[in-house]
mmCIF file of C-alpha atoms and ligand atoms in Angstrom:
data_model
loop_
_atom_site.group_PDB
_atom_site.id
_atom_site.type_symbol
_atom_site.label_atom_id
_atom_site.label_comp_id
_atom_site.label_asym_id
_atom_site.label_seq_id
_atom_site.Cartn_x
_atom_site.Cartn_y
_atom_site.Cartn_z
ATOM 1 C CA UNK A 209 15.185 -33.222 0.875
ATOM 2 C CA UNK A 210 17.009 -31.771 -2.123
ATOM 3 C CA UNK A 211 15.289 -29.215 -4.396
ATOM 4 C CA UNK A 212 16.314 -28.945 -7.962
ATOM 5 C CA UNK A 213 16.360 -24.932 -8.501
ATOM 6 C CA UNK A 214 17.275 -25.219 -12.102
ATOM 7 C CA UNK A 215 13.825 -26.510 -13.262
ATOM 8 C CA UNK A 216 11.143 -23.956 -13.828
ATOM 9 C CA UNK A 217 8.363 -23.730 -11.288
ATOM 10 C CA UNK A 218 8.644 -20.134 -9.547
ATOM 11 C CA UNK A 219 6.529 -21.031 -6.453
ATOM 12 C CA UNK A 220 8.803 -23.644 -5.163
ATOM 13 C CA UNK A 221 11.898 -21.364 -5.155
ATOM 14 C CA UNK A 222 9.881 -18.518 -3.859
ATOM 15 C CA UNK A 223 8.595 -20.695 -0.949
ATOM 16 C CA UNK A 224 12.067 -22.134 -0.175
ATOM 17 C CA UNK A 225 14.062 -18.956 -0.621
ATOM 18 C CA UNK A 226 11.910 -16.458 1.393
ATOM 19 C CA UNK A 227 11.573 -19.088 4.180
ATOM 20 C CA UNK A 228 15.456 -19.645 4.333
ATOM 21 C CA UNK A 229 16.919 -16.219 3.625
ATOM 22 C CA UNK A 230 15.128 -14.927 6.802
ATOM 23 C CA UNK A 231 14.611 -12.740 8.821
ATOM 24 C CA UNK A 232 14.450 -10.103 6.171
ATOM 25 C CA UNK A 233 13.954 -6.268 6.836
ATOM 26 C CA UNK A 234 10.696 -4.765 5.165
ATOM 27 C CA UNK A 235 10.908 -1.717 3.019
ATOM 28 C CA UNK A 236 7.647 0.089 2.838
ATOM 29 C CA UNK A 237 8.273 1.846 -0.480
ATOM 30 C CA UNK A 238 6.515 5.095 -1.359
ATOM 31 C CA UNK A 239 6.776 5.975 -5.014
ATOM 32 C CA UNK A 240 5.010 8.622 -7.371
ATOM 33 C CA UNK A 241 3.839 8.233 -10.997
ATOM 34 C CA UNK A 242 4.445 11.042 -13.563
ATOM 35 C CA UNK A 243 1.253 12.637 -12.532
ATOM 36 C CA UNK A 244 2.244 12.758 -8.887
ATOM 37 C CA UNK A 245 -0.120 9.986 -7.800
ATOM 38 C CA UNK A 246 1.297 8.255 -4.823
ATOM 39 C CA UNK A 247 1.632 4.551 -4.332
ATOM 40 C CA UNK A 248 3.021 2.442 -1.182
ATOM 41 C CA UNK A 249 4.025 -1.255 -1.168
ATOM 42 C CA UNK A 250 5.955 -3.560 1.103
ATOM 43 C CA UNK A 251 9.019 -5.432 -0.235
ATOM 44 C CA UNK A 252 11.227 -7.796 1.842
ATOM 45 C CA UNK A 253 13.692 -8.817 -0.783
ATOM 46 C CA UNK A 254 15.428 -5.795 0.313
ATOM 47 C CA UNK A 255 18.683 -4.869 2.073
ATOM 48 C CA UNK A 256 21.627 -2.416 1.969
ATOM 49 C CA UNK A 257 24.248 -3.576 -0.440
ATOM 50 C CA UNK A 258 27.130 -1.145 0.209
ATOM 51 C CA UNK A 259 27.690 1.970 2.168
ATOM 52 C CA UNK A 260 30.243 3.902 0.002
ATOM 53 C CA UNK A 261 28.445 4.919 -2.156
ATOM 54 C CA UNK A 262 25.204 4.076 0.054
ATOM 55 C CA UNK A 263 23.176 1.586 -2.166
ATOM 56 C CA UNK A 264 20.288 -0.438 -1.220
ATOM 57 C CA UNK A 265 18.699 -3.060 -3.324
ATOM 58 C CA UNK A 266 15.236 -4.671 -3.732
ATOM 59 C CA UNK A 267 13.704 -7.340 -5.870
ATOM 60 C CA UNK A 268 10.336 -6.639 -7.521
ATOM 61 C CA UNK A 269 8.608 -9.551 -9.185
ATOM 62 C CA UNK A 270 6.302 -8.768 -12.094
ATOM 63 C CA UNK A 271 2.526 -9.159 -11.346
ATOM 64 C CA UNK A 272 1.466 -12.819 -11.009
ATOM 65 C CA UNK A 273 0.084 -14.607 -14.145
ATOM 66 C CA UNK A 274 0.193 -11.339 -16.115
ATOM 67 C CA UNK A 275 3.291 -11.842 -18.374
ATOM 68 C CA UNK A 276 5.601 -8.915 -18.120
ATOM 69 C CA UNK A 277 3.528 -6.335 -16.139
ATOM 70 C CA UNK A 278 5.446 -4.655 -13.621
ATOM 71 C CA UNK A 279 3.977 -3.857 -10.048
ATOM 72 C CA UNK A 280 3.208 -0.112 -9.638
ATOM 73 C CA UNK A 281 6.287 0.421 -7.525
ATOM 74 C CA UNK A 282 8.767 -0.867 -10.041
ATOM 75 C CA UNK A 283 7.072 1.081 -13.011
ATOM 76 C CA UNK A 284 6.928 4.203 -10.926
ATOM 77 C CA UNK A 285 10.664 3.988 -10.064
ATOM 78 C CA UNK A 286 11.677 3.517 -13.603
ATOM 79 C CA UNK A 287 9.509 6.496 -14.767
ATOM 80 C CA UNK A 288 10.338 9.020 -12.078
ATOM 81 C CA UNK A 289 13.557 7.732 -10.781
ATOM 82 C CA UNK A 290 12.865 8.321 -7.076
ATOM 83 C CA UNK A 291 11.438 6.522 -4.020
ATOM 84 C CA UNK A 292 11.542 6.423 -0.273
ATOM 85 C CA UNK A 293 12.185 3.279 1.829
ATOM 86 C CA UNK A 294 10.125 3.677 5.077
ATOM 87 C CA UNK A 295 11.276 1.513 7.685
ATOM 88 C CA UNK A 296 8.711 -1.064 9.049
ATOM 89 C CA UNK A 297 8.466 -1.114 12.874
ATOM 90 C CA UNK A 298 6.048 -3.039 15.122
ATOM 91 C CA UNK A 299 3.601 -0.081 15.255
ATOM 92 C CA UNK A 300 3.429 0.050 11.518
ATOM 93 C CA UNK A 301 2.923 -3.802 10.723
ATOM 94 C CA UNK A 302 -0.989 -3.927 10.238
ATOM 95 C CA UNK A 303 -0.820 -0.745 7.936
ATOM 96 C CA UNK A 304 2.099 -2.144 6.034
ATOM 97 C CA UNK A 305 0.145 -5.315 5.247
ATOM 98 C CA UNK A 306 -2.908 -3.204 3.971
ATOM 99 C CA UNK A 307 -0.430 -1.503 1.552
ATOM 100 C CA UNK A 308 0.413 -4.988 0.164
ATOM 101 C CA UNK A 309 -3.241 -5.432 -0.978
ATOM 102 C CA UNK A 310 -3.516 -5.662 -4.716
ATOM 103 C CA UNK A 311 -5.425 -2.540 -5.188
ATOM 104 C CA UNK A 312 -6.038 -0.913 -8.644
ATOM 105 C CA UNK A 313 -3.238 1.351 -9.837
ATOM 106 C CA UNK A 314 -5.405 4.488 -9.170
ATOM 107 C CA UNK A 315 -6.055 3.655 -5.451
ATOM 108 C CA UNK A 316 -3.707 5.246 -2.993
ATOM 109 C CA UNK A 317 -2.662 2.695 -0.559
ATOM 110 C CA UNK A 318 -1.710 5.050 2.100
ATOM 111 C CA UNK A 319 -5.254 6.240 2.237
ATOM 112 C CA UNK A 320 -6.643 2.731 2.586
ATOM 113 C CA UNK A 321 -3.783 2.008 5.477
ATOM 114 C CA UNK A 322 -4.934 5.345 7.067
ATOM 115 C CA UNK A 323 -1.264 6.629 6.813
ATOM 116 C CA UNK A 324 -0.276 10.102 6.188
ATOM 117 C CA UNK A 325 2.834 11.744 4.417
ATOM 118 C CA UNK A 326 5.590 14.239 5.246
ATOM 119 C CA UNK A 327 7.716 15.930 2.780
ATOM 120 C CA UNK A 328 10.941 14.396 2.041
ATOM 121 C CA UNK A 329 14.125 16.313 2.446
ATOM 122 C CA UNK A 330 15.688 15.780 -1.084
ATOM 123 C CA UNK A 331 13.459 13.787 -3.277
ATOM 124 C CA UNK A 332 9.812 14.613 -4.454
ATOM 125 C CA UNK A 333 8.384 11.451 -3.188
ATOM 126 C CA UNK A 334 7.145 11.788 0.417
ATOM 127 C CA UNK A 335 8.007 9.653 3.416
ATOM 128 C CA UNK A 336 5.416 8.161 5.597
ATOM 129 C CA UNK A 337 4.845 10.441 8.415
ATOM 130 C CA UNK A 338 4.117 7.675 10.996
ATOM 131 C CA UNK A 339 7.460 5.956 10.059
ATOM 132 C CA UNK A 340 10.301 6.504 12.517
ATOM 133 C CA UNK A 341 12.932 6.341 9.897
ATOM 134 C CA UNK A 342 12.986 6.613 6.059
ATOM 135 C CA UNK A 343 15.749 6.474 3.343
ATOM 136 C CA UNK A 344 15.243 8.734 0.469
ATOM 137 C CA UNK A 345 16.562 7.149 -2.814
ATOM 138 C CA UNK A 346 17.102 7.911 -6.415
ATOM 139 C CA UNK A 347 17.306 4.960 -8.786
ATOM 140 C CA UNK A 348 20.734 3.844 -9.554
ATOM 141 C CA UNK A 349 19.905 1.089 -11.953
ATOM 142 C CA UNK A 350 17.336 -1.319 -12.571
ATOM 143 C CA UNK A 351 18.046 -4.787 -13.944
ATOM 144 C CA UNK A 352 15.271 -6.997 -15.490
ATOM 145 C CA UNK A 353 15.925 -10.473 -14.839
ATOM 146 C CA UNK A 354 13.421 -12.812 -16.082
ATOM 147 C CA UNK A 355 10.179 -12.017 -14.690
ATOM 148 C CA UNK A 356 11.679 -9.699 -11.809
ATOM 149 C CA UNK A 357 13.338 -6.516 -11.617
ATOM 150 C CA UNK A 358 16.284 -5.917 -9.161
ATOM 151 C CA UNK A 359 16.103 -2.135 -8.312
ATOM 152 C CA UNK A 360 19.159 -0.555 -6.870
ATOM 153 C CA UNK A 361 18.650 2.907 -5.048
ATOM 154 C CA UNK A 362 21.290 5.384 -4.109
ATOM 155 C CA UNK A 363 20.496 6.884 -0.687
ATOM 156 C CA UNK A 364 20.556 10.512 -0.920
ATOM 157 C CA UNK A 365 19.187 11.477 2.608
ATOM 158 C CA UNK A 366 18.231 9.696 5.698
ATOM 159 C CA UNK A 367 15.442 10.762 8.098
ATOM 160 C CA UNK A 368 15.251 9.215 11.800
ATOM 161 C CA UNK A 369 13.304 10.599 14.607
ATOM 162 C CA UNK A 370 15.692 12.297 17.003
ATOM 163 C CA UNK A 371 15.009 9.900 19.893
ATOM 164 C CA UNK A 372 16.265 6.790 17.826
ATOM 165 C CA UNK A 373 19.651 8.460 17.147
ATOM 166 C CA UNK A 374 22.635 8.111 19.428
ATOM 167 C CA UNK A 375 24.537 11.079 18.282
ATOM 168 C CA UNK A 376 27.926 9.744 19.764
ATOM 169 C CA UNK A 377 28.360 7.428 16.672
ATOM 170 C CA UNK A 378 25.796 8.224 15.224
ATOM 171 C CA UNK A 379 24.302 4.933 15.919
ATOM 172 C CA UNK A 380 20.698 3.947 15.481
ATOM 173 C CA UNK A 381 19.224 3.056 18.793
ATOM 174 C CA UNK A 382 18.065 -0.288 17.236
ATOM 175 C CA UNK A 383 16.819 -1.794 20.519
ATOM 176 C CA UNK A 384 14.241 1.074 20.826
ATOM 177 C CA UNK A 385 13.276 1.151 17.137
ATOM 178 C CA UNK A 386 11.397 -2.185 17.269
ATOM 179 C CA UNK A 387 11.968 -3.185 13.591
ATOM 180 C CA UNK A 388 10.232 -6.213 12.397
ATOM 181 C CA UNK A 389 11.387 -8.947 9.866
ATOM 182 C CA UNK A 390 9.607 -11.152 7.535
ATOM 183 C CA UNK A 391 10.073 -14.999 7.946
ATOM 184 C CA UNK A 392 8.343 -16.806 5.024
ATOM 185 C CA UNK A 393 5.313 -16.452 2.687
ATOM 186 C CA UNK A 394 2.865 -17.849 5.283
ATOM 187 C CA UNK A 395 2.431 -14.391 6.948
ATOM 188 C CA UNK A 396 5.100 -15.044 9.762
ATOM 189 C CA UNK A 397 7.079 -12.291 11.032
ATOM 190 C CA UNK A 398 9.606 -11.539 13.843
ATOM 191 C CA UNK A 399 9.611 -8.728 16.402
ATOM 192 C CA UNK A 400 12.843 -7.498 17.540
ATOM 193 C CA UNK A 401 11.529 -6.200 20.828
ATOM 194 C CA UNK A 402 13.487 -7.418 24.013
ATOM 195 C CA UNK A 403 15.257 -9.936 21.755
ATOM 196 C CA UNK A 404 18.725 -8.032 21.554
ATOM 197 C CA UNK A 405 22.049 -9.649 22.398
ATOM 198 C CA UNK A 406 25.493 -8.127 22.090
ATOM 199 C CA UNK A 407 28.428 -9.781 20.704
ATOM 200 C CA UNK A 408 31.432 -7.625 19.900
ATOM 201 C CA UNK A 409 33.993 -8.836 17.244
ATOM 202 C CA UNK A 410 37.069 -10.228 18.375
ATOM 203 C CA UNK A 411 40.314 -8.616 17.444
ATOM 204 C CA UNK A 412 43.241 -10.946 16.338
ATOM 205 C CA UNK A 413 45.194 -9.802 19.469
ATOM 206 C CA UNK A 414 42.243 -10.910 21.624
ATOM 207 C CA UNK A 415 42.019 -14.208 19.832
ATOM 208 C CA UNK A 416 45.642 -14.835 20.329
ATOM 209 C CA UNK A 417 44.911 -14.105 24.154
ATOM 210 C CA UNK A 418 42.255 -16.948 24.225
ATOM 211 C CA UNK A 419 39.220 -14.737 23.791
ATOM 212 C CA UNK A 420 36.133 -16.422 22.255
HETATM 213 C C1 LIG B 1915 5.822 -8.109 4.095
HETATM 214 C C2 LIG B 1915 5.806 -8.298 2.653
HETATM 215 C C3 LIG B 1915 6.886 -8.369 1.693
HETATM 216 C C4 LIG B 1915 6.932 -8.332 0.374
HETATM 217 N N1 LIG B 1915 7.959 -8.345 -0.310
HETATM 218 C C5 LIG B 1915 7.820 -8.399 -1.548
HETATM 219 C C6 LIG B 1915 9.020 -8.469 -2.425
HETATM 220 O O1 LIG B 1915 10.138 -8.536 -2.033
HETATM 221 N N2 LIG B 1915 8.883 -8.461 -3.822
HETATM 222 C C7 LIG B 1915 7.687 -8.320 -4.576
HETATM 223 O O2 LIG B 1915 7.623 -8.321 -5.627
HETATM 224 N N3 LIG B 1915 6.616 -8.279 -3.728
HETATM 225 C C8 LIG B 1915 6.584 -8.262 -2.343
HETATM 226 N N4 LIG B 1915 5.628 -8.305 -1.668
HETATM 227 C C9 LIG B 1915 4.030 -8.236 -2.227
HETATM 228 C C10 LIG B 1915 3.872 -6.726 -2.758
HETATM 229 O O3 LIG B 1915 3.870 -5.986 -1.604
HETATM 230 C C11 LIG B 1915 2.431 -6.554 -3.332
HETATM 231 O O4 LIG B 1915 2.500 -7.270 -4.699
HETATM 232 C C12 LIG B 1915 2.114 -5.057 -3.636
HETATM 233 O O5 LIG B 1915 0.641 -5.089 -4.104
HETATM 234 C C13 LIG B 1915 2.740 -4.582 -4.868
HETATM 235 O O6 LIG B 1915 2.141 -3.111 -4.794
HETATM 236 P P1 LIG B 1915 2.468 -2.129 -6.183
HETATM 237 O O7 LIG B 1915 1.747 -2.695 -7.421
HETATM 238 O O8 LIG B 1915 1.639 -0.962 -5.703
HETATM 239 O O9 LIG B 1915 3.906 -1.894 -6.236
HETATM 240 C C14 LIG B 1915 5.482 -8.271 -0.323
HETATM 241 C C15 LIG B 1915 4.322 -8.257 0.522
HETATM 242 C C16 LIG B 1915 4.460 -8.328 2.106
HETATM 243 C C17 LIG B 1915 3.135 -8.272 2.711
#
């Protein structure tokens, strides 16, 4: 089948794109409004975009059927310029899902999900204490595109529990972190536990010697 992506009809492009650009990491983003009220919500249109400087990006759609009303996360980041990406691992999945519930702005999703906070190292917004890793970010820029915002964040500090760091690199012990990925809009996810394989890159010298 061929789908014409140039004709309007947001739901179709949403359904197809989020099923095909997958699996995606999930950022459970903590942010604060000007009065210090905390907010948490998951975003899977998320990735790192470059490392020098360290920039991550995420796409936040405006509230459905509400014209141009931004989600609380996008509004907070625009107003206070800071946020924290908490890495979603298997043990946090259910609580991450609670944070995606469309609570009124004054409700703290972290309380609803029974998650607690710990102070961040650099930014005012706290990280989620139960998350094993978190990226502290300052808003680099926000692009408004149609009914969405693409938010770029500069990573200013990274927290990782010691047990998940191999100091030799340093590398992340990703096989032990058990991060999860989102697969589509039907509530499908993938776990990474026991599903690692290793495939080192091939140098040109090795290629010439026949290595594949
Ligand atoms: C796993 C998962 C990933 C999500 N990814 C996105 C996303 O990339 N962009 C988006 O706008 N909403 C996404 N959502 C929906 C938001 O989390 C949801 O609209 C949330 O209520 C927004 O909260 P806020 O208004 O407190 O920012 C996702 C939901 C789930 C469960």
